[in-house]
Coordinates of C-alpha atoms in Angstrom, one line a residue:
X118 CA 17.7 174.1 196.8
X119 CA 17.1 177.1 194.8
X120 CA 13.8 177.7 192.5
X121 CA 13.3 178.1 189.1
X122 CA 13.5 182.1 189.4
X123 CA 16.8 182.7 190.4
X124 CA 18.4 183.7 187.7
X125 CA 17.7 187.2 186.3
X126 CA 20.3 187.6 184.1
X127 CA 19.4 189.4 180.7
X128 CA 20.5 186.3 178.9
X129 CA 18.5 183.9 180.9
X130 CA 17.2 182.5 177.4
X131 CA 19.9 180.4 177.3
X132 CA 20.7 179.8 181.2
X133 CA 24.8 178.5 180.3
X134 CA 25.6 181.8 178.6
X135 CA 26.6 182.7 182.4
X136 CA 28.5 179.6 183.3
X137 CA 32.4 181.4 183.0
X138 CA 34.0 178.0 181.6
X139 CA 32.3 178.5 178.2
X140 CA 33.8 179.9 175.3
X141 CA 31.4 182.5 172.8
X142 CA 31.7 179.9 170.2
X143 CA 30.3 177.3 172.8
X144 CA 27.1 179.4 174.1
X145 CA 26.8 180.1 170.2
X146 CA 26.5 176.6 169.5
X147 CA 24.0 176.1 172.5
X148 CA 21.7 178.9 171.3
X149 CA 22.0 177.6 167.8
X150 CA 20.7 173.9 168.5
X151 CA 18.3 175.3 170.9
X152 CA 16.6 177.4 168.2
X153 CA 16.9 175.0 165.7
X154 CA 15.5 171.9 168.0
X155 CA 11.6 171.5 167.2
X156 CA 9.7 170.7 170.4
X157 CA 6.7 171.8 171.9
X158 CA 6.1 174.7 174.2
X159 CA 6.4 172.3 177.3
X160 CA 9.2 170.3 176.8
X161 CA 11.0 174.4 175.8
X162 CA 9.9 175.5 179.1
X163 CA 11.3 172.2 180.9
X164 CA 14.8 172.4 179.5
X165 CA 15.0 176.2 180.2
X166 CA 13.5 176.2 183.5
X167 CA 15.8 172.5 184.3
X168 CA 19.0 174.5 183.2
X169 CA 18.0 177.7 185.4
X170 CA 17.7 175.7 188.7
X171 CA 21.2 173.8 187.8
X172 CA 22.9 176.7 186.9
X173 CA 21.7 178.4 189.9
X174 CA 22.7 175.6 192.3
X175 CA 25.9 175.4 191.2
X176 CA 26.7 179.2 191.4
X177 CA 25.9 178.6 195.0
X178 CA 27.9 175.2 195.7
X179 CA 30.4 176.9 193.4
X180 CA 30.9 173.9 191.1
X181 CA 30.8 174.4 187.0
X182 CA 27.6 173.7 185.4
X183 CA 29.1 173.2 181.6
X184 CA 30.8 170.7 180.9
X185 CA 29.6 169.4 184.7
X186 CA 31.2 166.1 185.8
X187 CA 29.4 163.3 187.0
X188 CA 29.7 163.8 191.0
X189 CA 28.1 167.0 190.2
X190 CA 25.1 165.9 188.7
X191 CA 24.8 163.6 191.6
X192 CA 25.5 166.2 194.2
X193 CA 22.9 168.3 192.5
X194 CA 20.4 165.3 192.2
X195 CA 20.4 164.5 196.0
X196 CA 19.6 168.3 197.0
X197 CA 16.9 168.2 194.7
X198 CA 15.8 164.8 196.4
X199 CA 16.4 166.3 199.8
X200 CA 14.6 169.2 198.8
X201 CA 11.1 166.8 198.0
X202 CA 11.5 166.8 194.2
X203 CA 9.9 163.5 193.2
X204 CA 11.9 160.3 190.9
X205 CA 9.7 161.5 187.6
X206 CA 11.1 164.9 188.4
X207 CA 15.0 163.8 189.2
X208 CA 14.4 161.4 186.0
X209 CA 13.4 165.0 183.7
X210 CA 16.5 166.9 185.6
X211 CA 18.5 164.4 183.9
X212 CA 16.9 163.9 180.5
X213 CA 17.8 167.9 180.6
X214 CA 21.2 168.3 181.4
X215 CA 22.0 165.6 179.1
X216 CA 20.4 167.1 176.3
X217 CA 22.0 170.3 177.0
X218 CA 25.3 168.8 177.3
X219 CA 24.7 166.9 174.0
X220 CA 23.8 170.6 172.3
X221 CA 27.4 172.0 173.5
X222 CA 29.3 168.8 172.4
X223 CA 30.7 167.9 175.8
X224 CA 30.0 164.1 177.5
X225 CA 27.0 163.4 178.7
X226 CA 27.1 163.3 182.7
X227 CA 24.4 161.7 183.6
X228 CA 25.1 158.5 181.3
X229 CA 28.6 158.8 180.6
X230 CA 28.4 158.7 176.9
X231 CA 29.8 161.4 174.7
X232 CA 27.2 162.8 172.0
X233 CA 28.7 165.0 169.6
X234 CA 27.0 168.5 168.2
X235 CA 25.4 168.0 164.8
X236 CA 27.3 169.9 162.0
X237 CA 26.2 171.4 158.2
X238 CA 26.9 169.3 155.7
X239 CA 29.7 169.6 153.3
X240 CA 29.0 170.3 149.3
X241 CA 28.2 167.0 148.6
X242 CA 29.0 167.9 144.5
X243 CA 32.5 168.4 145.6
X244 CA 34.8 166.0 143.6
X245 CA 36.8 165.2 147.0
X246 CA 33.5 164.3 147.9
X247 CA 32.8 161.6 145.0
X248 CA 36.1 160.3 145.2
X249 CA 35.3 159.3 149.3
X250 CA 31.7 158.3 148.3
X251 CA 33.2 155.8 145.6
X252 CA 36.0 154.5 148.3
X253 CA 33.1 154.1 151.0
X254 CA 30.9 151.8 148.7
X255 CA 34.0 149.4 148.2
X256 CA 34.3 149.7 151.8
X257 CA 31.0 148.1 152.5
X258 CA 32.4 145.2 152.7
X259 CA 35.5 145.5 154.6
X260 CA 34.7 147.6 157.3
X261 CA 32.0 147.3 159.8
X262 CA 28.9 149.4 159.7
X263 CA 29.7 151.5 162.8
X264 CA 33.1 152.0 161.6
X265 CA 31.7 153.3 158.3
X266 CA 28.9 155.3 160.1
X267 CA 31.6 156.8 162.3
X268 CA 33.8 157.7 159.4
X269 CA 31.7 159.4 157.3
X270 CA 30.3 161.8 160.9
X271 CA 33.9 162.3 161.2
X272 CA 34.5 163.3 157.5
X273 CA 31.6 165.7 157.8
X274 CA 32.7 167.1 160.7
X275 CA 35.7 168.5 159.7
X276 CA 34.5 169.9 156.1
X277 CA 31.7 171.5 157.9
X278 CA 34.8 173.3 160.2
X279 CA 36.9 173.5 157.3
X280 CA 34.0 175.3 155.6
X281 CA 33.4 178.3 157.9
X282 CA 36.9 179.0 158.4
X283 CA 37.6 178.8 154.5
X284 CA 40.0 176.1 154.4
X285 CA 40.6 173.2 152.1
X286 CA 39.4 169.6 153.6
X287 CA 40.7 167.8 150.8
X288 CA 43.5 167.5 150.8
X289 CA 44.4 169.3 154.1
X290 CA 47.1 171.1 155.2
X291 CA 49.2 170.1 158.3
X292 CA 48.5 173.4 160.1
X293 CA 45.0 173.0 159.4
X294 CA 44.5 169.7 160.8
X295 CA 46.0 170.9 163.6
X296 CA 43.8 174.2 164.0
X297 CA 41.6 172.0 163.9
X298 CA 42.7 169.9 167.1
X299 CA 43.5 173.4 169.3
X300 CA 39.7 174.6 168.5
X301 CA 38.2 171.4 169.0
X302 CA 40.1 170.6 171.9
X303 CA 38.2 172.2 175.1
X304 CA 35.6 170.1 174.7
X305 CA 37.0 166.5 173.3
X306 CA 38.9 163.9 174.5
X307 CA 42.0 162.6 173.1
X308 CA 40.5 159.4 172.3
X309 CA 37.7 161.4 170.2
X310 CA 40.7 163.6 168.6
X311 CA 42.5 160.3 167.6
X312 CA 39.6 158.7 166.2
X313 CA 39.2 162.2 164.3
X314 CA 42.4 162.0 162.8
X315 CA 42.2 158.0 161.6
X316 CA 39.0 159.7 159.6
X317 CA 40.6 162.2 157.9
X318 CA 44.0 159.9 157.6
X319 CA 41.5 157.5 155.7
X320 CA 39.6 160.6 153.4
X321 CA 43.1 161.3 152.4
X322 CA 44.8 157.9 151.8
X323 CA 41.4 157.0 149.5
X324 CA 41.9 160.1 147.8
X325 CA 45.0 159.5 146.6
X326 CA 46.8 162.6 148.8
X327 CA 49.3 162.9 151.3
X328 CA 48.3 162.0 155.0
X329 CA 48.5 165.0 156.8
X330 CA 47.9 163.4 159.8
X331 CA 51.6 162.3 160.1
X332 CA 53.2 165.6 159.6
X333 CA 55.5 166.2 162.6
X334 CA 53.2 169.1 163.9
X335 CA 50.3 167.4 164.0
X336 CA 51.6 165.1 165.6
X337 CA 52.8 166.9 168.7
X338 CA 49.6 168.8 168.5
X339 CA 48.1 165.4 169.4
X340 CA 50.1 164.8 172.1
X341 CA 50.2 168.1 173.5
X342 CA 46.6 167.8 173.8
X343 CA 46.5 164.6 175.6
X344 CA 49.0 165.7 177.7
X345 CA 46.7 169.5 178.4
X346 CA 43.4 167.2 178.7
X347 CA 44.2 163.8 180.1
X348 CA 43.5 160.5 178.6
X349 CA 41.9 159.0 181.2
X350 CA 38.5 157.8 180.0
X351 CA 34.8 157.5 181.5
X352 CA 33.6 154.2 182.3
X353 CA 30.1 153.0 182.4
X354 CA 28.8 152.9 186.2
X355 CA 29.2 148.6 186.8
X356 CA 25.6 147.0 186.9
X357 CA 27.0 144.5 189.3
X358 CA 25.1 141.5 191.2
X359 CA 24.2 143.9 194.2
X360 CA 22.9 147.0 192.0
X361 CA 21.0 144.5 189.9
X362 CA 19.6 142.5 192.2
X363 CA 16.6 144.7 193.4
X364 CA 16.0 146.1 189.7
X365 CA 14.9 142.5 189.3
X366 CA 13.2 141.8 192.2
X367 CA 10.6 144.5 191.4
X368 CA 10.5 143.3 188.1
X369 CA 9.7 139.4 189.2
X370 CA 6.7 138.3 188.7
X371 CA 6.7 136.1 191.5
X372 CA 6.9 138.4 193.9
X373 CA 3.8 138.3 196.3
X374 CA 1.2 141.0 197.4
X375 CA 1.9 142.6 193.8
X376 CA -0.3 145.7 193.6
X377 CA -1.0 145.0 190.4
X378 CA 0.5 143.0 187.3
X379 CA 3.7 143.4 185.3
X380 CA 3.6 144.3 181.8
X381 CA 4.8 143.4 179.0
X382 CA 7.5 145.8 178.9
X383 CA 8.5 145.0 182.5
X384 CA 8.9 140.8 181.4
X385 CA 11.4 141.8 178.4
X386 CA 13.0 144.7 180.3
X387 CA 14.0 141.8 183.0
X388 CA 14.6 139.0 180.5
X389 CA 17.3 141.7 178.8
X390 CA 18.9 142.7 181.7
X391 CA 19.5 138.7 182.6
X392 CA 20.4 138.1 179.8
X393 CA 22.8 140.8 179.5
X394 CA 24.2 140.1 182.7
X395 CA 25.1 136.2 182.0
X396 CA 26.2 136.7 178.1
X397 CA 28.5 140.2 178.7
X398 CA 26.9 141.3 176.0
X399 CA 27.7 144.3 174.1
X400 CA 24.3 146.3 173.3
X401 CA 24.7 145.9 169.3
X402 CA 25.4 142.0 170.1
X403 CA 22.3 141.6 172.8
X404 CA 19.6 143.1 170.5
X405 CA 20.8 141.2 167.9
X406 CA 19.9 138.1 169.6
X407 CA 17.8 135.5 168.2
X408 CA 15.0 132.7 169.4
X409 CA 16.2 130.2 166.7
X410 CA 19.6 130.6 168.3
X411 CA 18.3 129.9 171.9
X412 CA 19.9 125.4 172.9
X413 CA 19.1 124.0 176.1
X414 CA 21.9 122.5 177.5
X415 CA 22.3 119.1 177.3
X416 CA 22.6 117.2 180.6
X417 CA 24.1 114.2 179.7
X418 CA 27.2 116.2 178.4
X419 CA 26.8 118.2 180.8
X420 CA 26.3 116.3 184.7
X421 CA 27.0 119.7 186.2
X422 CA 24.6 121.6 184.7
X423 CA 21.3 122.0 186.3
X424 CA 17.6 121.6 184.1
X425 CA 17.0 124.8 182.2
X426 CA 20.0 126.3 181.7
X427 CA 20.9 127.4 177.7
X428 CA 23.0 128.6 175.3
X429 CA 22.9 131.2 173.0
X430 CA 24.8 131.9 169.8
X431 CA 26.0 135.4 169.6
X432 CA 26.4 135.2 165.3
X433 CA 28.3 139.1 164.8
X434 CA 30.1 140.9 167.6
X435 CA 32.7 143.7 167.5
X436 CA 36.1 141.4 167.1
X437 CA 34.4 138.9 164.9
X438 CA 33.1 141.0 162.1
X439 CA 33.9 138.0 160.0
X440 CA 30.7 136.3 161.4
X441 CA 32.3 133.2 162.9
X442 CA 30.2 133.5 165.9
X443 CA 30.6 132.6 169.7
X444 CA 28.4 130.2 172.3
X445 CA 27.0 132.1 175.5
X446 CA 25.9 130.6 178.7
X447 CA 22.3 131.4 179.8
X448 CA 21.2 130.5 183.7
X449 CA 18.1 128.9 184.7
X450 CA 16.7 132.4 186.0
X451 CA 17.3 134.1 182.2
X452 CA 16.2 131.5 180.5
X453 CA 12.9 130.9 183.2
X454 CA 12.8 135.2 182.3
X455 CA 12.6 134.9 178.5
X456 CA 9.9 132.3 178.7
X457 CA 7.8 134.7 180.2
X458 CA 8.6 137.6 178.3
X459 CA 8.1 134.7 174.7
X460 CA 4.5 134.1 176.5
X461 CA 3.3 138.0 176.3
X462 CA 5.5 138.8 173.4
X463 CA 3.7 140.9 170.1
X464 CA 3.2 138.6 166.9
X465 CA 3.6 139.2 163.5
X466 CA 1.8 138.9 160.4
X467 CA 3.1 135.6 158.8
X468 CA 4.4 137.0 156.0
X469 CA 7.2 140.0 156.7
X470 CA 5.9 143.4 155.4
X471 CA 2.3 141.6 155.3
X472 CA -0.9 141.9 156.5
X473 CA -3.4 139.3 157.9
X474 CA -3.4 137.4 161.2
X475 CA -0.5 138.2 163.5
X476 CA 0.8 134.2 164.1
X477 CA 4.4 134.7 163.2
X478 CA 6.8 135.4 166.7
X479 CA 9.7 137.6 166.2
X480 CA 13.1 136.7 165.2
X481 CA 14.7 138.6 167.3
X482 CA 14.5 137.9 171.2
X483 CA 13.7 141.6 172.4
X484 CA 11.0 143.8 169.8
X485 CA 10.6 147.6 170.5
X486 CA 7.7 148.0 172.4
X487 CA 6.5 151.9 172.9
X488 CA 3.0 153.2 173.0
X489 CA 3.0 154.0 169.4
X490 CA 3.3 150.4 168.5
X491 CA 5.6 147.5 168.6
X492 CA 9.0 146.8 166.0
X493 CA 10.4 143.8 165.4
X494 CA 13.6 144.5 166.9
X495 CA 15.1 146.3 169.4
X496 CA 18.1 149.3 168.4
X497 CA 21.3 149.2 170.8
X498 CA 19.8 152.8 171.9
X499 CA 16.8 151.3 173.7
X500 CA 19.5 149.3 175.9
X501 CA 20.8 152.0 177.0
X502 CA 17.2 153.6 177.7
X503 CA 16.1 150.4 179.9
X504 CA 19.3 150.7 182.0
X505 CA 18.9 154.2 182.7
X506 CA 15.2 153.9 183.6
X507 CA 15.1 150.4 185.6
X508 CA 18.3 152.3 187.5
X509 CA 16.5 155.5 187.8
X510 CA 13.5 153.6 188.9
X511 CA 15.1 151.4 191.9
X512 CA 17.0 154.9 193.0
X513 CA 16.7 158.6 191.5
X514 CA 20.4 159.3 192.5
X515 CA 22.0 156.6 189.9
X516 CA 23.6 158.3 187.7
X517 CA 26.5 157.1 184.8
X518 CA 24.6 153.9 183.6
X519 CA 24.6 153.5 180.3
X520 CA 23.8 149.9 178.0
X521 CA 28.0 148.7 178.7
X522 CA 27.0 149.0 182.2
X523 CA 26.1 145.1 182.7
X524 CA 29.4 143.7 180.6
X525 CA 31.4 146.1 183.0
X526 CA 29.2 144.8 185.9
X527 CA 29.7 141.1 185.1
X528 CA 32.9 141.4 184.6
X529 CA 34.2 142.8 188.1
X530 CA 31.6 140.0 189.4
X531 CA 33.7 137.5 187.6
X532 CA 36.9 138.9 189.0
X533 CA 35.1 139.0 192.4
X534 CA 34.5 135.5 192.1
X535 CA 38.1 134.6 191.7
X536 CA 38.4 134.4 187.9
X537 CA 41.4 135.2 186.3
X538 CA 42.1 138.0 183.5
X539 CA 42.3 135.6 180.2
X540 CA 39.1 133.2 181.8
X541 CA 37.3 136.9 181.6
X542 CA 38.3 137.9 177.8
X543 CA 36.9 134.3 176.9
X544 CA 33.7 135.1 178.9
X545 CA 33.5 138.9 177.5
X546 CA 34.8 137.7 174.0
X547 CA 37.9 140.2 174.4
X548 CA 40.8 139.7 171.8
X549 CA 43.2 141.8 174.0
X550 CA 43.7 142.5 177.7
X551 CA 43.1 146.2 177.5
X552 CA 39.6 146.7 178.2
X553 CA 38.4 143.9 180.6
X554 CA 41.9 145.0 182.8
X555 CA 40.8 148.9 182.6
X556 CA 36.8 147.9 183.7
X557 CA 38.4 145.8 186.9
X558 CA 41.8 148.1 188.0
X559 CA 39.8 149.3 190.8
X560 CA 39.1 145.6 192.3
X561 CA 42.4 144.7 191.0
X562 CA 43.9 147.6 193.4
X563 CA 42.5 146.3 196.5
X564 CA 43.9 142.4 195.3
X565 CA 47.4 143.5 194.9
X566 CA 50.7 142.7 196.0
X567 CA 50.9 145.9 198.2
X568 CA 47.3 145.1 199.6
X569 CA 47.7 141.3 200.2
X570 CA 51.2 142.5 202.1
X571 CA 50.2 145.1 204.0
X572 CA 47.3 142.7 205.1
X573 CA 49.3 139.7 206.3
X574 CA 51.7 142.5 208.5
X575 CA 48.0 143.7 210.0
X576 CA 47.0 140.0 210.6
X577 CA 50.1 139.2 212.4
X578 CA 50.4 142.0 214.8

């Protein structure tokens, strides 16, 4: 394993000005947010000295540092292991190279989530501007609050690129949508560049111009970029039943000859991931969860249930933005884990916004708990932070776990167990077949009709 001094390059101020695979724009756009970032002296000297070391270890093992896959981050995280680096190190070795990847707008290795760069903002006096701003507060409504949220980053986006290469946004022309894709294309996916193109399909349409995003060229721009890149997308690493299971044995707070007690943190952080687990959950849907929501199940309807298993209404998820709502099964062991994490949970003053004696409980089942304070609810963000640390915690190699990693994880459990593809989009709440078949191909593969074959012929020799 190399050290932190290395590198001597001239340019070691920003260690990924070396890396060959980057464009000048690219190691522009990584000095730029690195300059721009406020943090203190410290946390500078960690992300520079982090990058250094990876950089340097993968000039060795000959592997690119930027944009570095997964298995590399992995590869580079067991030498650092082997090498004696201990789990809070490995954990900062990844807070690093996923920041730095989120500065140069590629994917984000370590949790396989894409983050993308943070652009000017447009002239927001511009009349193209007003006209979108006056379609997007009729849209409240009608769309859903991601979708809008997406949108409008999208929108900004491209009249930031429009802006420093002196081209009109609104309304676009052809060839400059597709400029657009070609310079943006290195470093997104074609499921990124599509979503692009709905956005500014939609600036237009509410505008009142012509769509430039069906023009011909644009078009097989679109395709010829899937076709250079590959569509094939990142999945969440699976929180199955085997990875999970010692994440919450460490977390149990029966577990004898405990050094010392759980905390609070520890009781939610195990109630969520049960949770998670049994409802397939998205992240937005499982913070979103609330106490008044939480039924027992009732055994005299219900002779096969066993005492102290529930049910939980899920009111909002991504295919019902309507609101008509779904029922989620909760075992005996999540709902035994939420009793425990209720029992040490904050309260609130009675009145919301008020002061006085804190008597109220929170509405929602998991609160933000940090050592600033407490919130009353949880963001889909924090998810993804408990994964990665209860993950990072039971082994500093997991890498590619991200807040979908227990709805991927239960759901090739549930396949595992024998259930079939529409009895898993009822469980996941799926409305097509698309996702829940891409999260189980790989299980599916090994329960094919060329495996099952193959294995009879070997069973009868």
């Amino acid at each position: 394993m190399p050290t932190d001094r290395t590198l001597t390059a001239p340019d070691a101020a920003v260690p990924f000005a070396l890396v060959p695979t980057l464009t000048p724009a690219e190691v522009a756009r990584l000095r730029a947010a690195f300059a721009a970032r406020a943090m203190a002296a410290p946390t500078r000297r960690a992300l520079l000295g982090d990058a250094r070391l990876f950089v340097s270890w993968c000039r060795q093992t000959g592997r690119p540092a930027m944009p570095a896959s997964r298995e590399t981050v992995a590869a580079f995280l067991a030498a650092a292991a082997a090498d004696g680096r201990s789990a809070a190190t490995l954990r900062r070795y990844r807070s690093s190279l996923a920041w730095w990847h989120a500065a140069g707008g590629f994917a984000n290795p370590c949790a396989g989530s894409a983050v993308a760069v943070p652009v000017p903002e447009p002239d927001l006096t511009d009349t193209a501007m007003a006209a979108l701003r006056a379609f997007m507060d009729v849209a409240q409504r009608g769309y859903a609050k991601a979708t809008l949220r997406a949108t409008e980053a999208d929108v900004r986006l491209f009249a930031g690129w429009c802006g420093r290469q002196g081209l009109s946004w609104l309304p676009a022309a052809p060839a400059t949508v597709g400029h657009y894709i070609r310079d943006l294309g290195s470093s997104r996916k074609p499921a990124t560049i599509a979503r692009y193109l709905a956005s500014i399909s939609l600036i237009h349409r509410a505008a009142g111009h012509t769509d430039p995003c069906r023009h011909w060229s644009v078009t097989l721009e679109r395709r010829g970029h899937a076709r250079d890149v590959g569509s094939e997308r990142r999945q969440a690493a699976p929180l199955t039943d085997a990875v999970l299971a010692p994440i919450l044995d460490r977390l149990d707070p029966a577990q004898p000859d405990r050094p010392k007690p759980l905390k609070p943190i520890d009781l939610r952080d195990r109630a969520l991931l049960l949770v998670g687990r049994d409802t397939l959950a998205r992240a937005d849907e499982l913070v979103a969860l609330r106490w008044a929501d939480l039924r027992p199940v009732d055994l005299a309807l219900n002779p096969d249930a066993e005492l102290g298993e529930a049910t939980i209404r899920i009111r909002r998820s991504k295919t019902d933005q309507e609101g008509q709502g779904a029922e989620a099964w909760l075992s005996v062991e999540a709902v035994a884990a939420l009793a425990a994490w209720r029992a040490v949970a904050p309260r609130w003053p009675a009145e919301p916004e008020g002061e006085g004696p804190q008597t109220r409980e929170g509405a929602f089942l998991f609160c933000h708990l940090s050592r600033s304070g407490a919130g009353e609810r949880m963001s889909p963000a924090a998810v993804r932070r408990v994964v990665e640390r209860r993950t990072g915690e039971a082994s500093p190699l997991a890498v590619g776990f991200s807040g979908h990693s227990l709805r991927v994880g239960a759901a090739q459990d549930l396949l595992a167990a024998g259930v079939d593809l529409p009895g898993l989009m009822q469980a996941g709440r799926w409305s097509s077949p698309v996702m829940p078949a891409r999260y189980t191909e790989r299980l599916r593969a090994t329960r094919g009709a060329v495996a099952r074959v193959r294995r009879g012929k070997n069973e009868r020799k």
